[in-house]
């Protein structure tokens, strides 16, 4: 009986070499390039524009199949990348609004000229305002010094 088990175990083993754990298989799945797909459809008798449209249609069908199957929604990598893309989009929107709200070179120059003129105008008015105030203070202080207590 042990000899028969040995014979059966030899018969059941396939002649296929299995890759070891941790090794990558040498035959990788290679997707066809767009040019290859277009040339394939052109070899079937389509002109260039029809072949291009057929390639786009096939791509749309494949994309719709992945999205509608629900596998794309449950994929963690897809969810994380979608969140990251939304975050980047929001940051770019905020940055764009900040840049739009800031004045440009011409506006900054106009603001500088206006503020300089305002300061110069205040500088011209201050002596005319301070001189009468100083006179009022002097007259009040001299009146209080001369009055008997």
N, CA, C and O atoms as a GROMACS GRO file, in nm:
protein
  596
    1UNK      N    1   0.081  -0.120   0.000
    1UNK     CA    2   0.000   0.000   0.000
    1UNK      C    3   0.085   0.125   0.000
    1UNK      O    4   0.050   0.218  -0.073
    2UNK      N    5   0.196   0.137   0.078
    2UNK     CA    6   0.277   0.258   0.075
    2UNK      C    7   0.337   0.281  -0.063
    2UNK      O    8   0.358   0.395  -0.103
    3UNK      N    9   0.365   0.175  -0.137
    3UNK     CA   10   0.422   0.191  -0.270
    3UNK      C   11   0.320   0.254  -0.364
    3UNK      O   12   0.356   0.336  -0.449
    4UNK      N   13   0.194   0.217  -0.350
    4UNK     CA   14   0.089   0.271  -0.435
    4UNK      C   15   0.070   0.421  -0.406
    4UNK      O   16   0.048   0.499  -0.499
    5UNK      N   17   0.077   0.461  -0.281
    5UNK     CA   18   0.066   0.603  -0.245
    5UNK      C   19   0.180   0.681  -0.306
    5UNK      O   20   0.161   0.794  -0.352
    6UNK      N   21   0.298   0.623  -0.308
    6UNK     CA   22   0.414   0.688  -0.367
    6UNK      C   23   0.396   0.706  -0.516
    6UNK      O   24   0.433   0.810  -0.571
    7UNK      N   25   0.340   0.604  -0.583
    7UNK     CA   26   0.316   0.613  -0.728
    7UNK      C   27   0.211   0.719  -0.758
    7UNK      O   28   0.226   0.794  -0.854
    8UNK      N   29   0.105   0.727  -0.678
    8UNK     CA   30   0.000   0.826  -0.702
    8UNK      C   31   0.054   0.968  -0.681
    8UNK      O   32   0.020   1.060  -0.757
    9UNK      N   33   0.137   0.985  -0.581
    9UNK     CA   34   0.190   1.119  -0.556
    9UNK      C   35   0.283   1.162  -0.669
    9UNK      O   36   0.291   1.281  -0.699
   10UNK      N   37   0.353   1.070  -0.732
   10UNK     CA   38   0.438   1.104  -0.846
   10UNK      C   39   0.356   1.138  -0.968
   10UNK      O   40   0.394   1.225  -1.046
   11UNK      N   41   0.244   1.072  -0.985
   11UNK     CA   42   0.160   1.097  -1.102
   11UNK      C   43   0.088   1.231  -1.092
   11UNK      O   44   0.066   1.297  -1.194
   12UNK      N   45   0.051   1.271  -0.974
   12UNK     CA   46  -0.027   1.393  -0.959
   12UNK      C   47   0.056   1.519  -0.970
   12UNK      O   48   0.000   1.627  -0.987
   13UNK      N   49   0.186   1.509  -0.960
   13UNK     CA   50   0.269   1.629  -0.966
   13UNK      C   51   0.280   1.678  -1.109
   13UNK      O   52   0.318   1.602  -1.198
   14UNK      N   53   0.247   1.805  -1.134
   14UNK     CA   54   0.258   1.859  -1.269
   14UNK      C   55   0.404   1.892  -1.302
   14UNK      O   56   0.487   1.904  -1.212
   15UNK      N   57   0.433   1.908  -1.430
   15UNK     CA   58   0.567   1.941  -1.477
   15UNK      C   59   0.591   2.091  -1.482
   15UNK      O   60   0.684   2.136  -1.549
   16UNK      N   61   0.510   2.166  -1.414
   16UNK     CA   62   0.522   2.311  -1.417
   16UNK      C   63   0.611   2.354  -1.301
   16UNK      O   64   0.593   2.309  -1.188
   17UNK      N   65   0.706   2.442  -1.330
   17UNK     CA   66   0.791   2.496  -1.224
   17UNK      C   67   0.718   2.613  -1.158
   17UNK      O   68   0.682   2.710  -1.225
   18UNK      N   69   0.698   2.603  -1.029
   18UNK     CA   70   0.632   2.710  -0.957
   18UNK      C   71   0.736   2.810  -0.909
   18UNK      O   72   0.844   2.770  -0.865
   19UNK      N   73   0.706   2.938  -0.916
   19UNK     CA   74   0.803   3.037  -0.867
   19UNK      C   75   0.812   3.030  -0.716
   19UNK      O   76   0.714   2.999  -0.647
   20UNK      N   77   0.928   3.058  -0.666
   20UNK     CA   78   0.949   3.059  -0.521
   20UNK      C   79   0.881   3.180  -0.460
   20UNK      O   80   0.857   3.280  -0.529
   21UNK      N   81   0.850   3.172  -0.334
   21UNK     CA   82   0.784   3.282  -0.264
   21UNK      C   83   0.880   3.400  -0.260
   21UNK      O   84   0.997   3.385  -0.225
   22UNK      N   85   0.830   3.516  -0.295
   22UNK     CA   86   0.914   3.635  -0.294
   22UNK      C   87   0.972   3.668  -0.430
   22UNK      O   88   1.022   3.779  -0.450
   23UNK      N   89   0.966   3.574  -0.526
   23UNK     CA   90   1.018   3.603  -0.660
   23UNK      C   91   0.904   3.656  -0.745
   23UNK      O   92   0.789   3.616  -0.730
   24UNK      N   93   0.938   3.747  -0.835
   24UNK     CA   94   0.840   3.799  -0.928
   24UNK      C   95   0.845   3.716  -1.054
   24UNK      O   96   0.952   3.673  -1.098
   25UNK      N   97   0.730   3.696  -1.113
   25UNK     CA   98   0.728   3.619  -1.236
   25UNK      C   99   0.788   3.702  -1.348
   25UNK      O  100   0.771   3.824  -1.353
   26UNK      N  101   0.859   3.635  -1.438
   26UNK     CA  102   0.928   3.708  -1.544
   26UNK      C  103   0.832   3.754  -1.652
   26UNK      O  104   0.862   3.850  -1.724
   27UNK      N  105   0.718   3.688  -1.666
   27UNK     CA  106   0.621   3.726  -1.768
   27UNK      C  107   0.522   3.825  -1.709
   27UNK      O  108   0.429   3.785  -1.639
   28UNK      N  109   0.542   3.951  -1.735
   28UNK     CA  110   0.453   4.056  -1.685
   28UNK      C  111   0.345   4.082  -1.789
   28UNK      O  112   0.367   4.062  -1.908
   29UNK      N  113   0.230   4.125  -1.743
   29UNK     CA  114   0.121   4.159  -1.831
   29UNK      C  115   0.151   4.294  -1.896
   29UNK      O  116   0.163   4.395  -1.827
   30UNK      N  117   0.164   4.294  -2.028
   30UNK     CA  118   0.198   4.417  -2.100
   30UNK      C  119   0.074   4.465  -2.173
   30UNK      O  120   0.018   4.395  -2.258
   31UNK      N  121   0.033   4.585  -2.140
   31UNK     CA  122  -0.082   4.643  -2.206
   31UNK      C  123  -0.039   4.699  -2.341
   31UNK      O  124   0.072   4.751  -2.354
   32UNK      N  125  -0.125   4.688  -2.441
   32UNK     CA  126  -0.088   4.743  -2.572
   32UNK      C  127  -0.090   4.896  -2.568
   32UNK      O  128  -0.169   4.958  -2.496
   33UNK      N  129  -0.002   4.954  -2.646
   33UNK     CA  130   0.003   5.100  -2.656
   33UNK      C  131  -0.110   5.148  -2.745
   33UNK      O  132  -0.167   5.069  -2.821
   34UNK      N  133  -0.144   5.276  -2.737
   34UNK     CA  134  -0.250   5.327  -2.825
   34UNK      C  135  -0.218   5.308  -2.973
   34UNK      O  136  -0.307   5.280  -3.053
   35UNK      N  137  -0.091   5.322  -3.010
   35UNK     CA  138  -0.054   5.303  -3.150
   35UNK      C  139  -0.079   5.159  -3.193
   35UNK      O  140  -0.126   5.134  -3.304
   36UNK      N  141  -0.047   5.065  -3.105
   36UNK     CA  142  -0.069   4.924  -3.137
   36UNK      C  143  -0.218   4.895  -3.154
   36UNK      O  144  -0.258   4.821  -3.244
   37UNK      N  145  -0.300   4.952  -3.066
   37UNK     CA  146  -0.444   4.931  -3.077
   37UNK      C  147  -0.499   4.991  -3.206
   37UNK      O  148  -0.581   4.929  -3.274
   38UNK      N  149  -0.453   5.110  -3.239
   38UNK     CA  150  -0.500   5.174  -3.362
   38UNK      C  151  -0.457   5.093  -3.484
   38UNK      O  152  -0.536   5.074  -3.576
   39UNK      N  153  -0.334   5.046  -3.485
   39UNK     CA  154  -0.287   4.966  -3.599
   39UNK      C  155  -0.363   4.834  -3.607
   39UNK      O  156  -0.385   4.782  -3.716
   40UNK      N  157  -0.404   4.777  -3.491
   40UNK     CA  158  -0.483   4.655  -3.492
   40UNK      C  159  -0.617   4.679  -3.560
   40UNK      O  160  -0.661   4.600  -3.644
   41UNK      N  161  -0.684   4.789  -3.522
   41UNK     CA  162  -0.813   4.818  -3.583
   41UNK      C  163  -0.798   4.859  -3.731
   41UNK      O  164  -0.886   4.830  -3.812
   42UNK      N  165  -0.689   4.925  -3.764
   42UNK     CA  166  -0.666   4.959  -3.905
   42UNK      C  167  -0.643   4.834  -3.988
   42UNK      O  168  -0.682   4.829  -4.105
   43UNK      N  169  -0.580   4.732  -3.930
   43UNK     CA  170  -0.558   4.606  -4.003
   43UNK      C  171  -0.690   4.533  -4.026
   43UNK      O  172  -0.698   4.446  -4.113
   44UNK      N  173  -0.793   4.566  -3.949
   44UNK     CA  174  -0.924   4.507  -3.969
   44UNK      C  175  -1.006   4.583  -4.074
   44UNK      O  176  -1.121   4.548  -4.099
   45UNK      N  177  -0.948   4.685  -4.133
   45UNK     CA  178  -1.014   4.756  -4.241
   45UNK      C  179  -1.069   4.892  -4.205
   45UNK      O  180  -1.134   4.955  -4.288
   46UNK      N  181  -1.046   4.940  -4.084
   46UNK     CA  182  -1.095   5.073  -4.044
   46UNK      C  183  -0.992   5.178  -4.085
   46UNK      O  184  -0.873   5.151  -4.092
   47UNK      N  185  -1.042   5.301  -4.111
   47UNK     CA  186  -0.946   5.408  -4.137
   47UNK      C  187  -0.896   5.462  -4.003
   47UNK      O  188  -0.940   5.417  -3.897
   48UNK      N  189  -0.805   5.557  -4.007
   48UNK     CA  190  -0.736   5.603  -3.887
   48UNK      C  191  -0.832   5.665  -3.786
   48UNK      O  192  -0.821   5.640  -3.666
   49UNK      N  193  -0.925   5.746  -3.835
   49UNK     CA  194  -1.017   5.813  -3.744
   49UNK      C  195  -1.113   5.713  -3.679
   49UNK      O  196  -1.140   5.722  -3.559
   50UNK      N  197  -1.164   5.617  -3.757
   50UNK     CA  198  -1.253   5.516  -3.701
   50UNK      C  199  -1.180   5.430  -3.597
   50UNK      O  200  -1.236   5.394  -3.494
   51UNK      N  201  -1.054   5.397  -3.626
   51UNK     CA  202  -0.975   5.317  -3.533
   51UNK      C  203  -0.952   5.393  -3.403
   51UNK      O  204  -0.960   5.336  -3.295
   52UNK      N  205  -0.924   5.523  -3.413
   52UNK     CA  206  -0.904   5.605  -3.293
   52UNK      C  207  -1.032   5.611  -3.210
   52UNK      O  208  -1.028   5.600  -3.088
   53UNK      N  209  -1.144   5.629  -3.277
   53UNK     CA  210  -1.271   5.634  -3.206
   53UNK      C  211  -1.301   5.500  -3.139
   53UNK      O  212  -1.354   5.498  -3.028
   54UNK      N  213  -1.268   5.390  -3.204
   54UNK     CA  214  -1.291   5.257  -3.148
   54UNK      C  215  -1.204   5.236  -3.023
   54UNK      O  216  -1.251   5.180  -2.924
   55UNK      N  217  -1.078   5.281  -3.027
   55UNK     CA  218  -0.989   5.269  -2.912
   55UNK      C  219  -1.044   5.350  -2.795
   55UNK      O  220  -1.044   5.303  -2.682
   56UNK      N  221  -1.090   5.472  -2.822
   56UNK     CA  222  -1.148   5.556  -2.717
   56UNK      C  223  -1.274   5.492  -2.660
   56UNK      O  224  -1.296   5.492  -2.539
   57UNK      N  225  -1.357   5.437  -2.748
   57UNK     CA  226  -1.479   5.370  -2.703
   57UNK      C  227  -1.448   5.251  -2.614
   57UNK      O  228  -1.512   5.232  -2.511
   58UNK      N  229  -1.348   5.170  -2.652
   58UNK     CA  230  -1.309   5.056  -2.570
   58UNK      C  231  -1.258   5.101  -2.434
   58UNK      O  232  -1.290   5.039  -2.332
   59UNK      N  233  -1.181   5.207  -2.432
   59UNK     CA  234  -1.129   5.260  -2.306
   59UNK      C  235  -1.243   5.309  -2.216
   59UNK      O  236  -1.242   5.284  -2.095
   60UNK      N  237  -1.339   5.378  -2.274
   60UNK     CA  238  -1.452   5.427  -2.196
   60UNK      C  239  -1.534   5.312  -2.140
   60UNK      O  240  -1.578   5.317  -2.025
   61UNK      N  241  -1.554   5.207  -2.220
   61UNK     CA  242  -1.628   5.091  -2.171
   61UNK      C  243  -1.555   5.023  -2.056
   61UNK      O  244  -1.617   4.985  -1.957
   62UNK      N  245  -1.423   5.009  -2.068
   62UNK     CA  246  -1.345   4.946  -1.961
   62UNK      C  247  -1.350   5.031  -1.834
   62UNK      O  248  -1.367   4.978  -1.725
   63UNK      N  249  -1.337   5.162  -1.849
   63UNK     CA  250  -1.342   5.251  -1.733
   63UNK      C  251  -1.479   5.248  -1.668
   63UNK      O  252  -1.489   5.244  -1.545
   64UNK      N  253  -1.584   5.249  -1.747
   64UNK     CA  254  -1.720   5.244  -1.693
   64UNK      C  255  -1.743   5.111  -1.623
   64UNK      O  256  -1.810   5.107  -1.520
   65UNK      N  257  -1.689   5.003  -1.678
   65UNK     CA  258  -1.704   4.873  -1.615
   65UNK      C  259  -1.637   4.867  -1.479
   65UNK      O  260  -1.692   4.809  -1.386
   66UNK      N  261  -1.519   4.927  -1.466
   66UNK     CA  262  -1.449   4.926  -1.338
   66UNK      C  263  -1.524   5.013  -1.237
   66UNK      O  264  -1.539   4.974  -1.121
   67UNK      N  265  -1.569   5.129  -1.280
   67UNK     CA  266  -1.638   5.220  -1.187
   67UNK      C  267  -1.773   5.163  -1.145
   67UNK      O  268  -1.808   5.171  -1.028
   68UNK      N  269  -1.848   5.107  -1.238
   68UNK     CA  270  -1.982   5.059  -1.205
   68UNK      C  271  -1.980   4.925  -1.133
   68UNK      O  272  -2.080   4.889  -1.070
   69UNK      N  273  -1.871   4.851  -1.140
   69UNK     CA  274  -1.865   4.721  -1.072
   69UNK      C  275  -1.856   4.736  -0.921
   69UNK      O  276  -1.888   4.642  -0.849
   70UNK      N  277  -1.815   4.852  -0.872
   70UNK     CA  278  -1.805   4.873  -0.728
   70UNK      C  279  -1.667   4.840  -0.675
   70UNK      O  280  -1.637   4.872  -0.559
   71UNK      N  281  -1.583   4.778  -0.755
   71UNK     CA  282  -1.449   4.744  -0.709
   71UNK      C  283  -1.367   4.872  -0.689
   71UNK      O  284  -1.285   4.879  -0.597
   72UNK      N  285  -1.388   4.971  -0.772
   72UNK     CA  286  -1.313   5.096  -0.761
   72UNK      C  287  -1.348   5.173  -0.635
   72UNK      O  288  -1.265   5.245  -0.581
   73UNK      N  289  -1.473   5.157  -0.589
   73UNK     CA  290  -1.514   5.232  -0.471
   73UNK      C  291  -1.456   5.173  -0.344
   73UNK      O  292  -1.426   5.246  -0.249
   74UNK      N  293  -1.441   5.041  -0.341
   74UNK     CA  294  -1.392   4.979  -0.219
   74UNK      C  295  -1.240   4.974  -0.212
   74UNK      O  296  -1.185   4.933  -0.111
   75UNK      N  297  -1.174   5.015  -0.316
   75UNK     CA  298  -1.029   5.011  -0.319
   75UNK      C  299  -0.974   5.123  -0.231
   75UNK      O  300  -1.006   5.240  -0.252
   76UNK      N  301  -0.890   5.088  -0.133
   76UNK     CA  302  -0.838   5.188  -0.040
   76UNK      C  303  -0.746   5.287  -0.110
   76UNK      O  304  -0.748   5.406  -0.080
   77UNK      N  305  -0.665   5.239  -0.201
   77UNK     CA  306  -0.571   5.328  -0.270
   77UNK      C  307  -0.646   5.431  -0.352
   77UNK      O  308  -0.609   5.548  -0.355
   78UNK      N  309  -0.752   5.386  -0.419
   78UNK     CA  310  -0.831   5.480  -0.499
   78UNK      C  311  -0.899   5.583  -0.409
   78UNK      O  312  -0.906   5.701  -0.444
   79UNK      N  313  -0.948   5.539  -0.294
   79UNK     CA  314  -1.014   5.632  -0.202
   79UNK      C  315  -0.915   5.733  -0.147
   79UNK      O  316  -0.945   5.853  -0.140
   80UNK      N  317  -0.797   5.685  -0.108
   80UNK     CA  318  -0.696   5.777  -0.054
   80UNK      C  319  -0.649   5.876  -0.159
   80UNK      O  320  -0.633   5.994  -0.131
   81UNK      N  321  -0.626   5.827  -0.280
   81UNK     CA  322  -0.579   5.918  -0.384
   81UNK      C  323  -0.687   6.018  -0.421
   81UNK      O  324  -0.657   6.133  -0.453
   82UNK      N  325  -0.813   5.977  -0.416
   82UNK     CA  326  -0.922   6.070  -0.444
   82UNK      C  327  -0.927   6.180  -0.339
   82UNK      O  328  -0.949   6.297  -0.372
   83UNK      N  329  -0.907   6.142  -0.212
   83UNK     CA  330  -0.906   6.243  -0.105
   83UNK      C  331  -0.789   6.339  -0.121
   83UNK      O  332  -0.802   6.460  -0.102
   84UNK      N  333  -0.673   6.283  -0.157
   84UNK     CA  334  -0.555   6.368  -0.176
   84UNK      C  335  -0.575   6.464  -0.292
   84UNK      O  336  -0.537   6.581  -0.283
   85UNK      N  337  -0.635   6.416  -0.400
   85UNK     CA  338  -0.659   6.503  -0.516
   85UNK      C  339  -0.757   6.613  -0.479
   85UNK      O  340  -0.739   6.728  -0.518
   86UNK      N  341  -0.862   6.579  -0.402
   86UNK     CA  342  -0.957   6.681  -0.358
   86UNK      C  343  -0.888   6.784  -0.269
   86UNK      O  344  -0.914   6.904  -0.281
   87UNK      N  345  -0.802   6.738  -0.180
   87UNK     CA  346  -0.730   6.829  -0.091
   87UNK      C  347  -0.640   6.922  -0.170
   87UNK      O  348  -0.635   7.042  -0.144
   88UNK      N  349  -0.569   6.867  -0.267
   88UNK     CA  350  -0.481   6.950  -0.350
   88UNK      C  351  -0.563   7.050  -0.429
   88UNK      O  352  -0.524   7.166  -0.442
   89UNK      N  353  -0.677   7.006  -0.482
   89UNK     CA  354  -0.764   7.098  -0.556
   89UNK      C  355  -0.814   7.211  -0.470
   89UNK      O  356  -0.819   7.326  -0.514
   90UNK      N  357  -0.852   7.179  -0.345
   90UNK     CA  358  -0.898   7.284  -0.254
   90UNK      C  359  -0.787   7.382  -0.220
   90UNK      O  360  -0.809   7.503  -0.215
   91UNK      N  361  -0.667   7.329  -0.198
   91UNK     CA  362  -0.553   7.418  -0.168
   91UNK      C  363  -0.523   7.509  -0.286
   91UNK      O  364  -0.495   7.628  -0.267
   92UNK      N  365  -0.529   7.456  -0.406
   92UNK     CA  366  -0.503   7.539  -0.524
   92UNK      C  367  -0.610   7.646  -0.541
   92UNK      O  368  -0.580   7.758  -0.583
   93UNK      N  369  -0.734   7.612  -0.508
   93UNK     CA  370  -0.842   7.710  -0.517
   93UNK      C  371  -0.819   7.824  -0.418
   93UNK      O  372  -0.835   7.941  -0.452
   94UNK      N  373  -0.782   7.789  -0.294
   94UNK     CA  374  -0.754   7.892  -0.192
   94UNK      C  375  -0.637   7.979  -0.235
   94UNK      O  376  -0.642   8.101  -0.222
   95UNK      N  377  -0.531   7.916  -0.286
   95UNK     CA  378  -0.414   7.990  -0.331
   95UNK      C  379  -0.449   8.084  -0.446
   95UNK      O  380  -0.402   8.198  -0.451
   96UNK      N  381  -0.532   8.036  -0.538
   96UNK     CA  382  -0.574   8.118  -0.651
   96UNK      C  383  -0.656   8.238  -0.604
   96UNK      O  384  -0.639   8.349  -0.654
   97UNK      N  385  -0.744   8.216  -0.506
   97UNK     CA  386  -0.824   8.328  -0.454
   97UNK      C  387  -0.736   8.430  -0.383
   97UNK      O  388  -0.758   8.550  -0.394
   98UNK      N  389  -0.633   8.381  -0.310
   98UNK     CA  390  -0.543   8.474  -0.242
   98UNK      C  391  -0.465   8.557  -0.343
   98UNK      O  392  -0.445   8.677  -0.324
   99UNK      N  393  -0.420   8.493  -0.450
   99UNK     CA  394  -0.344   8.567  -0.551
   99UNK      C  395  -0.432   8.668  -0.624
   99UNK      O  396  -0.387   8.777  -0.659
  100UNK      N  397  -0.559   8.630  -0.648
  100UNK     CA  398  -0.649   8.723  -0.715
  100UNK      C  399  -0.685   8.841  -0.628
  100UNK      O  400  -0.712   8.949  -0.680
  101UNK      N  401  -0.686   8.825  -0.495
  101UNK     CA  402  -0.727   8.933  -0.407
  101UNK      C  403  -0.614   9.033  -0.381
  101UNK      O  404  -0.640   9.144  -0.335
  102UNK      N  405  -0.491   8.996  -0.409
  102UNK     CA  406  -0.378   9.087  -0.385
  102UNK      C  407  -0.361   9.181  -0.504
  102UNK      O  408  -0.384   9.143  -0.619
  103UNK      N  409  -0.321   9.307  -0.475
  103UNK     CA  410  -0.305   9.402  -0.586
  103UNK      C  411  -0.181   9.369  -0.668
  103UNK      O  412  -0.084   9.312  -0.618
  104UNK      N  413  -0.187   9.406  -0.794
  104UNK     CA  414  -0.074   9.385  -0.883
  104UNK      C  415   0.028   9.497  -0.869
  104UNK      O  416   0.020   9.578  -0.776
  105UNK      N  417   0.123   9.503  -0.961
  105UNK     CA  418   0.231   9.602  -0.956
  105UNK      C  419   0.176   9.743  -0.969
  105UNK      O  420   0.214   9.831  -0.892
  106UNK      N  421   0.088   9.765  -1.064
  106UNK     CA  422   0.034   9.899  -1.088
  106UNK      C  423  -0.050   9.945  -0.969
  106UNK      O  424  -0.041  10.060  -0.927
  107UNK      N  425  -0.132   9.853  -0.916
  107UNK     CA  426  -0.215   9.889  -0.801
  107UNK      C  427  -0.129   9.920  -0.679
  107UNK      O  428  -0.158  10.014  -0.605
  108UNK      N  429  -0.023   9.842  -0.658
  108UNK     CA  430   0.067   9.867  -0.545
  108UNK      C  431   0.135  10.003  -0.558
  108UNK      O  432   0.149  10.074  -0.459
  109UNK      N  433   0.177  10.040  -0.677
  109UNK     CA  434   0.239  10.169  -0.701
  109UNK      C  435   0.140  10.282  -0.673
  109UNK      O  436   0.176  10.383  -0.612
  110UNK      N  437   0.015  10.265  -0.718
  110UNK     CA  438  -0.087  10.367  -0.693
  110UNK      C  439  -0.115  10.381  -0.544
  110UNK      O  440  -0.132  10.493  -0.495
  111UNK      N  441  -0.120  10.270  -0.471
  111UNK     CA  442  -0.143  10.276  -0.326
  111UNK      C  443  -0.026  10.346  -0.257
  111UNK      O  444  -0.048  10.424  -0.165
  112UNK      N  445   0.096  10.318  -0.300
  112UNK     CA  446   0.213  10.384  -0.241
  112UNK      C  447   0.213  10.533  -0.265
  112UNK      O  448   0.244  10.610  -0.174
  113UNK      N  449   0.179  10.575  -0.385
  113UNK     CA  450   0.175  10.719  -0.416
  113UNK      C  451   0.066  10.788  -0.334
  113UNK      O  452   0.088  10.897  -0.281
  114UNK      N  453  -0.051  10.725  -0.324
  114UNK     CA  454  -0.161  10.785  -0.248
  114UNK      C  455  -0.126  10.795  -0.100
  114UNK      O  456  -0.156  10.896  -0.036
  115UNK      N  457  -0.064  10.691  -0.044
  115UNK     CA  458  -0.029  10.696   0.098
  115UNK      C  459   0.082  10.798   0.123
  115UNK      O  460   0.083  10.864   0.227
  116UNK      N  461   0.175  10.813   0.030
  116UNK     CA  462   0.279  10.914   0.043
  116UNK      C  463   0.221  11.054   0.041
  116UNK      O  464   0.262  11.140   0.118
  117UNK      N  465   0.126  11.077  -0.048
  117UNK     CA  466   0.062  11.208  -0.056
  117UNK      C  467  -0.017  11.237   0.072
  117UNK      O  468  -0.019  11.350   0.121
  118UNK      N  469  -0.083  11.133   0.125
  118UNK     CA  470  -0.160  11.152   0.249
  118UNK      C  471  -0.067  11.186   0.365
  118UNK      O  472  -0.098  11.274   0.446
  119UNK      N  473   0.046  11.117   0.375
  119UNK     CA  474   0.141  11.148   0.482
  119UNK      C  475   0.199  11.288   0.468
  119UNK      O  476   0.217  11.358   0.567
  120UNK      N  477   0.227  11.328   0.345
  120UNK     CA  478   0.281  11.462   0.324
  120UNK      C  479   0.177  11.567   0.361
  120UNK      O  480   0.210  11.671   0.418
  121UNK      N  481   0.051  11.540   0.328
  121UNK     CA  482  -0.056  11.632   0.364
  121UNK      C  483  -0.073  11.642   0.515
  121UNK      O  484  -0.092  11.751   0.568
  122UNK      N  485  -0.066  11.528   0.583
  122UNK     CA  486  -0.075  11.531   0.730
  122UNK      C  487   0.044  11.604   0.790
  122UNK      O  488   0.030  11.677   0.888
  123UNK      N  489   0.161  11.586   0.730
  123UNK     CA  490   0.280  11.655   0.779
  123UNK      C  491   0.267  11.806   0.764
  123UNK      O  492   0.319  11.881   0.846
  124UNK      N  493   0.197  11.849   0.661
  124UNK     CA  494   0.177  11.993   0.642
  124UNK      C  495   0.071  12.047   0.737
  124UNK      O  496   0.078  12.164   0.776
  125UNK      N  497  -0.028  11.966   0.774
  125UNK     CA  498  -0.136  12.012   0.862
  125UNK      C  499  -0.098  12.010   1.009
  125UNK      O  500  -0.148  12.091   1.087
  126UNK      N  501  -0.010  11.920   1.049
  126UNK     CA  502   0.022  11.903   1.191
  126UNK      C  503   0.076  12.032   1.254
  126UNK      O  504   0.031  12.067   1.363
  127UNK      N  505   0.169  12.107   1.192
  127UNK     CA  506   0.214  12.232   1.258
  127UNK      C  507   0.102  12.333   1.277
  127UNK      O  508   0.100  12.406   1.376
  128UNK      N  509   0.008  12.338   1.181
  128UNK     CA  510  -0.103  12.433   1.194
  128UNK      C  511  -0.200  12.394   1.304
  128UNK      O  512  -0.270  12.479   1.360
  129UNK      N  513  -0.205  12.265   1.336
  129UNK     CA  514  -0.295  12.220   1.443
  129UNK      C  515  -0.225  12.227   1.578
  129UNK      O  516  -0.287  12.265   1.678
  130UNK      N  517  -0.096  12.190   1.582
  130UNK     CA  518  -0.025  12.187   1.709
  130UNK      C  519   0.008  12.327   1.763
  130UNK      O  520   0.010  12.347   1.885
  131UNK      N  521   0.033  12.423   1.675
  131UNK     CA  522   0.068  12.559   1.721
  131UNK      C  523  -0.046  12.622   1.801
  131UNK      O  524  -0.021  12.674   1.909
  132UNK      N  525  -0.170  12.620   1.752
  132UNK     CA  526  -0.279  12.678   1.835
  132UNK      C  527  -0.301  12.601   1.966
  132UNK      O  528  -0.331  12.660   2.069
  133UNK      N  529  -0.285  12.467   1.960
  133UNK     CA  530  -0.300  12.389   2.084
  133UNK      C  531  -0.192  12.427   2.186
  133UNK      O  532  -0.218  12.435   2.306
  134UNK      N  533  -0.073  12.449   2.140
  134UNK     CA  534   0.036  12.489   2.229
  134UNK      C  535   0.008  12.627   2.288
  134UNK      O  536   0.034  12.651   2.406
  135UNK      N  537  -0.045  12.717   2.206
  135UNK     CA  538  -0.079  12.851   2.258
  135UNK      C  539  -0.188  12.843   2.364
  135UNK      O  540  -0.182  12.914   2.464
  136UNK      N  541  -0.288  12.757   2.342
  136UNK     CA  542  -0.397  12.741   2.440
  136UNK      C  543  -0.341  12.687   2.571
  136UNK      O  544  -0.376  12.736   2.679
  137UNK      N  545  -0.253  12.587   2.562
  137UNK     CA  546  -0.194  12.531   2.683
  137UNK      C  547  -0.107  12.633   2.757
  137UNK      O  548  -0.108  12.639   2.880
  138UNK      N  549  -0.032  12.713   2.681
  138UNK     CA  550   0.052  12.816   2.744
  138UNK      C  551  -0.033  12.921   2.815
  138UNK      O  552   0.000  12.962   2.926
  139UNK      N  553  -0.139  12.964   2.751
  139UNK     CA  554  -0.224  13.066   2.814
  139UNK      C  555  -0.295  13.011   2.937
  139UNK      O  556  -0.313  13.084   3.034
  140UNK      N  557  -0.337  12.884   2.935
  140UNK     CA  558  -0.401  12.823   3.052
  140UNK      C  559  -0.301  12.810   3.166
  140UNK      O  560  -0.332  12.840   3.281
  141UNK      N  561  -0.179  12.766   3.133
  141UNK     CA  562  -0.078  12.748   3.239
  141UNK      C  563  -0.035  12.884   3.296
  141UNK      O  564  -0.011  12.895   3.416
  142UNK      N  565  -0.025  12.987   3.212
  142UNK     CA  566   0.012  13.119   3.264
  142UNK      C  567  -0.101  13.178   3.347
  142UNK      O  568  -0.075  13.250   3.443
  143UNK      N  569  -0.225  13.151   3.311
  143UNK     CA  570  -0.340  13.203   3.387
  143UNK      C  571  -0.348  13.135   3.523
  143UNK      O  572  -0.382  13.200   3.622
  144UNK      N  573  -0.317  13.007   3.529
  144UNK     CA  574  -0.322  12.937   3.657
  144UNK      C  575  -0.206  12.976   3.747
  144UNK      O  576  -0.221  12.972   3.869
  145UNK      N  577  -0.091  13.014   3.691
  145UNK     CA  578   0.024  13.056   3.772
  145UNK      C  579   0.001  13.195   3.831
  145UNK      O  580   0.043  13.222   3.944
  146UNK      N  581  -0.065  13.282   3.757
  146UNK     CA  582  -0.080  13.419   3.803
  146UNK      C  583  -0.197  13.436   3.899
  146UNK      O  584  -0.203  13.536   3.971
  147UNK      N  585  -0.290  13.343   3.904
  147UNK     CA  586  -0.406  13.359   3.994
  147UNK      C  587  -0.367  13.325   4.137
  147UNK      O  588  -0.296  13.227   4.161
  148UNK      N  589  -0.416  13.408   4.237
  148UNK     CA  590  -0.383  13.382   4.378
  148UNK      C  591  -0.466  13.266   4.432
  148UNK      O  592  -0.581  13.249   4.393
  149UNK      N  593  -0.405  13.187   4.522
  149UNK     CA  594  -0.477  13.074   4.580
  149UNK      C  595  -0.504  13.090   4.722
  149UNK      O  596  -0.564  13.003   4.784
   0.00000   0.00000   0.00000
